[in-house]
Every structure is written in structure tokens, then in C-alpha cells.
Amino acid sequence: MQQTKGNFEDKFRQLDEVLPDPGTTRNASGAPGHEYWQQKVDYDIKASLDESKRRLTARGTVRYTNNSPDALPWLWMQLDQNIFKRNSMAELTDAFGGPGRRGPKVTLGSGAEPTKLSFEELRRQQAMADNDYGYDIQSVTLNGASLPHTIVGTLMRIDLPQPLAPGATVEFAMEWAFNIVEEDAVVARSGYEHFPDDPRKGGNDIFLLAQWFPRMVVYSDYEGWHNKEFLGRGEFTLEFGDYAVEMTVPDDHIVASTGVLQNPDSVLTAAQRQRLETAKNAAAPVFVVTPQEAAAAEAKGPTGTKTWRFAATNVRDFAWASSRKFIWDAQGVKQPGAENETVLAMSFWPKEGGELWRKYSTAAIAHTLKVYSRFSFDYPYPTAQSVNGPVGGMEYPMITFNGPRTILNKDGSRTYTLAAKTGLVGVVIHEIGHIYFPMTVNSDERQWTWMDEGINSFLDSVAGYEWDPDMPWGRSLPRDMVSYMVSSDQQPIMTQSDSVTNLGANAYGKPAAAFHLLRDTIIGRERFDFAFKEYARRWKFKRPTPADFFRTMEEASGTDLDWFWRGWFYTTDHVDISLDSIYRLKIDTKDPDIDLARRRQERADEPDPVGVGLNRQQNLPVWVLENPGVTDFYDKNDEFTVTPKDTKGYKEFLDGLVPWERAAFDRAVKEDANYYVLNFSNKGGLVMPVILGLTFKDGSKEKLSIPAEIWRRNSREVAKLLVYPKGKELVQVVVDPDWETGDADIENNHYPRRIIPSRIETFKEEQSKARTARDLMGEAAGAEPDKKKK
């Protein structure tokens, strides 16, 4: 039943009215139910890379096992390369002026100002016009007979001869090909990058191959077929299975891939095989392919082809990279007692990666495995790889694509910026972290991007601060998200990814900030870490939904967090708690000799009326002082004079108290404590714990955290009583003193209000750039204006 708000809004309503009901596949605790199931898909693929044509051709078989309780009359496959077709839904619905991955593609003009089109967007349009992209599906067969199939954008339905029964398996074959996009031109999650200045005639390429084969669409217990069109932003959810893949490439290429190399004797030299073996127990990364070997290959050309064979078990996807430019290093990371006790951390990069990659890539992999395993489970695969290429950052099982590089100087040396160093370490941690989430904890990236990007951004920031807390990491803490949370384009975290305006803030930053808040402020590290690890353990190699995460975190931590999920994930409220006033209260003794004397002094401490003060300054006479005959009792006794009636009333008050009341009252009078009433208002709408930094007159300080439940009866304003002993006087209170909740307006957190610190900067007005304001006569004559003169 929906709530009628009126003047009351219950921020602590249970979330069960929003979440799907638990059942036999997903139970109320957030764990997989006793009838949980998921499909299994195995692939056997043989692919061939034509470097000169930049085209991939492949054939393979798909073995689909139906573990669901449903008979399936058809199967759906993802054809993600079809997003690059000129008539794809992504192209047709790409709004003019929309954002691009590298910034605004278009800046709309107005009036005399022209609309501006970025060179990157111009290049993309030309690449799309000049090339035929998308899948060429050449055949789909079952036992040699053609299977009817229908292509719907980035999806393909395969009609089976008869429904696939529960528990049954079907194996069908496919042949396909596609032209590989130039990633720098088209902007994709895979593609090739060309290096025209390499010494080899015609230059060299790096190929990053992902979304390169038709992949089965998920069929789940909560949605059936997940047949959402691929529009470019919402990533993928896939089924687990086993892979056997052969890649035929130029014989001077090095291949990095999901899985384990099955034929090293055929594709690596004896020295390279020995180095790879040495790396397993090395204390630091060992070159498998040296810079000198890569340089030699880069300058020559292939004499034929080689076939690399890889096998991968229980993975949800498969990606690979191929180039003659690759330098390759490796180091074993130990996991005592794990299924894979030695994980080979490996990096592949061209000379353009330089010392930056040699120093940091494989080291960052090793660091990531240790931190993430502490929060979840032992790294589940035998290899973890980082490959440099045109893709800035993308993840797949056992392999990631990462972008930062060095700068080539005029003298031939290579250097790198602090931003490149931070970027490389950060992106490697982030993308390797994705092998845990969602490559192992298999959430639906298309629907709930925050379940992998948000969780992973939280963990990569934890790993980043453990790597080096002084490096300029960003977009992870609550205070980093204030500008987004108060912006007009904010959307709820639970918004489907393709509809989100600002994906970085919405799916990465804001959820990461939420988890920092839960861990460090609301739940505490011990209980949060226990609950989070339980979530990871429960859903390892399974497919969780938001409800499974929310319920597991509550159950395992022993904390009702419905108010937090509702406010942070389902609304666009922000944190802004204002401390509006503080009252200091002292107890009345009821003794007229004490209380009336105090009230007389309070009256004396009040400022005189302005007119009276001015009269004194002018020494004007006071009538009653100059005429004593008119004075009476009231001139000698004021309203605070103690009378017998006052004394009698005091005695009657004391006599009317029962023993426990008299004891409590006498103690309170004796202690003479300081009572403070703090009045708060919730201006941002998001209920949060009220964290107070308290400063006392004696110089001491305290920190007090009031749970968010203080807002349960009134989410707009609330008062809190604090009591301190005599002599312990408050002089200042600051809400959220350490900026841990992301409070939007820190100035209304101070009581008394502080003078706001800021700066003033001088500037010089720019002259108009309009052509009518320029000296066209001088420009035409070649004159250079004196910029110092006006």
C-alpha cells in the first residue's frame, strides 16, 4: 500500500514494498534459494585474424545446457558488433549534442556563435561512412542442417526444431566474420590501433578483440531472456561455461588471452618458455618477451601464421589481444590453500608504454589480488592480465585492456605525468577488480551498472589508498560527490544504464561513496567487511540482483538499512543537515532566594533601552533621584524580591514530592548540569546519522554520532538534548566535522556560524575576439600589435 504523505514522510518504511518477493530461487536472506539455477554455455571456436584487411573470420560450436525449469522454443544470441552498423538503434537514437566518451561531441551554438563539432566526432562519422561494420553471419546449423534465425539489431533469435526441455542440451555450429573497428576513430570497447611511424613499412597494429563472437543472451529466473538492445553504454551479463579457442595470427604476433595457453612449445621460443616458468616464483616481474625482442619484431614482418590455443574453465566471456609490438612480463602471486595457489600476473605493452608500464602494471595487478581477495574470495583463475592498447579501460575474465602511456620527448626519451601514473595504477586496479565483480559475481551490467561499477569503484579506492594514500585518487568518497548530488541532472542510482545522463557520477562515484559511508560511518568496518564478504561468497559464479545485495548486507551485518537503500539508491535527495540553534539550559532550583537573584542578575545584564543610554550620555536628570519624596516600596524592592509567599510555595513544592522525586530533584540541583538542546533541520532530504564535533570551554573535544533513526518520526526537523556536568560548557558544535557524510552545505553545520573563508583573485578583461573588433587592416598588412599598449 502506497503512503499518503500529508505532512509526514516515513523515510524508514521497509523496502520490501519495492523489492521483488523472495522465493525458491532467491530467499529472503539474500542468498540463492534451494532451487536456484542458471544456464551453462560452452564454446569451441577457431578464429583467424587478417591483419592487412583488419578482418576476423571464425567458426565454432555452441553447447547450450538448459538448467531452467522451462522448455525453450528458441535461443537468443548477442551480436554486439552490430552496434557499429549505420542503421543500428544506437546510431539512429544518438541524439545531437549528446555526450561522448572523451567529452562533449557537440557544443550547440546560439545566435552569432556557430555550433562546434569535435574533430573526434568528425573522424567517427567518416569512419562509419567509409566502412561496413557489424557481423556477417554466414551460417547457423544443427547437425549440418540450417537453423532458422532472425536478426533484430544487436540480437539474433535461433528457432529450434523442438523446444529444448529442462535439463537438455543442444549443440549448434556457426560461421561468422566482421571488419574490426579502429577504436581511436569509432570509440569502442575493442578494436585496433595503428602505429604508422613504426620502422616496419606500413606500420604496425595492436588488436584488442572483445565482443568478437556471437554470445548467448542470459535466460534468468527473474527476467527470462535478457534481450535488451545493446546501445553502447549498458555493458553485458553472460552465462558461465568452458571455452576452447584457437587464434591464427601473423607468426610474429604475441597473443594475450582469457584462459591458459595450451601450446607454448608451438608459439614461444625455448627462452621465452623458460622465463615464463621462472616468473612463477619470482620476487619481481620477469620479462617473457623483452623490449629488445619486441623492437626486433616491430621492425620486420611476418613470414606466415601461427595458431595459439587457449582453454578457459567456468568463465562468462572470452577476450584476447594480438600484436608484434608487445613486451610481456609476468610474476607469480601466491594464494596458499587456494584452488589456484599461484596466479600469473602478466602485462603486455608496446614501447609506448615504457617505464611506466614496466614499473607499475604487473605490480598493480598483484596488489589488487591481495586487497580484493581479502574482501571477497581467493582469485578464482590461473592468470590475471593487463594489456595496453587503444581501449582506456575494459575488463574480461583473466584479461583487461588499459590505456595510459608515456610521452615521447624530442631527444627520444620517454617520461610520464603524475596523472598518467595515477591513471595507470588506478585503471589496472579497477579493471582487474572487475574480474571479481562482475566477471565472477555475475551481476547484470546492462540493467544495474552500479552493482559492478559502483562496488568496484569502492573497492578500487580502498586498494588505491592502501597503495599510496597521497596519490590524487578521486571520485570515491562522499565529499567527492556533493556537486553531483545537488545538481539538476542527478538521477536515482537504480536508473537503467542507457538512460543515465552522467554515468560516471551515477554508477561509479555515488555508489562508491555510499559504501564508504556504510563501512566507515554507519555499520563500522568489522561488520561491513563480514557482510560484504558473505555477499561475495554467496554469489560467486552466480547472478545476484540488487535485492540479493541489499538483503545480504542487512542480514549479515545485523543492521536495518532500508532507509539507506531507499534514500541513497532510489531518490535524488542529498545530505544537508543544518544545525539551526542551540539552547543552553540550567535547572531551576525552585528556591526563591537562588532563582529570583539569578533572574535579577539576568535582567541587569540586558542592554539598557537605547533612549535611556543616550540620556545617561547627556547627563539628563532622573526625576526620582532629584525628588526623593516620591519614592516608595517599589523603588527599594523590585519584582525579584523574595516574599513570604515565595518561601511558602517553595516549601510546599518540596513537601509535595515523593521520595524518589525528591532524591532526583536534589541531585539535579546539586549537580547543576548544563543542558543543551540542539535543533536540526534536514534541508537535503536524505536522512543520515548526525555526527557532531563538540568543543568545550576547557579546550577539550569530543565526537558524537547519533544514528539516522533520530529522524524516524520527523524527517524534516528534530531536536536533541545533550547533558554535561557543571563546568563542561559547550562553545562550538560542528555537524559532520570530518566531511564523512557528504553534507552539501558545510556552512550551516557550524554553530555558532563561522566567517566563511574564501579568496579573491584579480583578472584582466579579455579584448573582444569579434572580427569587427580586430585590426583587420593591420592583420592584412602583416603588422603585429603591441600587446602592452592600448
PDB file of C-alpha atoms in Angstrom, residues 458 477 515-525 528 740:
ATOM      1  CA  PHE A 458      34.509   1.446  -3.828  1.00  0.00           C
ATOM      2  CA  LEU A 477      34.381   9.464  -1.035  1.00  0.00           C
ATOM      3  CA  PHE A 515      29.640   2.043   0.507  1.00  0.00           C
ATOM      4  CA  HIS A 516      32.343   4.160   2.158  1.00  0.00           C
ATOM      5  CA  LEU A 517      29.585   5.703   4.280  1.00  0.00           C
ATOM      6  CA  LEU A 518      28.243   2.298   5.263  1.00  0.00           C
ATOM      7  CA  ARG A 519      31.669   0.898   6.080  1.00  0.00           C
ATOM      8  CA  ASP A 520      33.284   3.802   7.895  1.00  0.00           C
ATOM      9  CA  THR A 521      30.330   5.620   9.452  1.00  0.00           C
ATOM     10  CA  ILE A 522      27.066   3.684   9.636  1.00  0.00           C
ATOM     11  CA  ILE A 523      27.867  -0.023  10.101  1.00  0.00           C
ATOM     12  CA  GLY A 524      31.546   0.010  11.007  1.00  0.00           C
ATOM     13  CA  ARG A 525      34.374  -1.792   9.269  1.00  0.00           C
ATOM     14  CA  PHE A 528      30.545  -4.253   6.931  1.00  0.00           C
ATOM     15  CA  GLU A 740      32.304  11.824   6.049  1.00  0.00           C
TER      16      GLU A 740
END
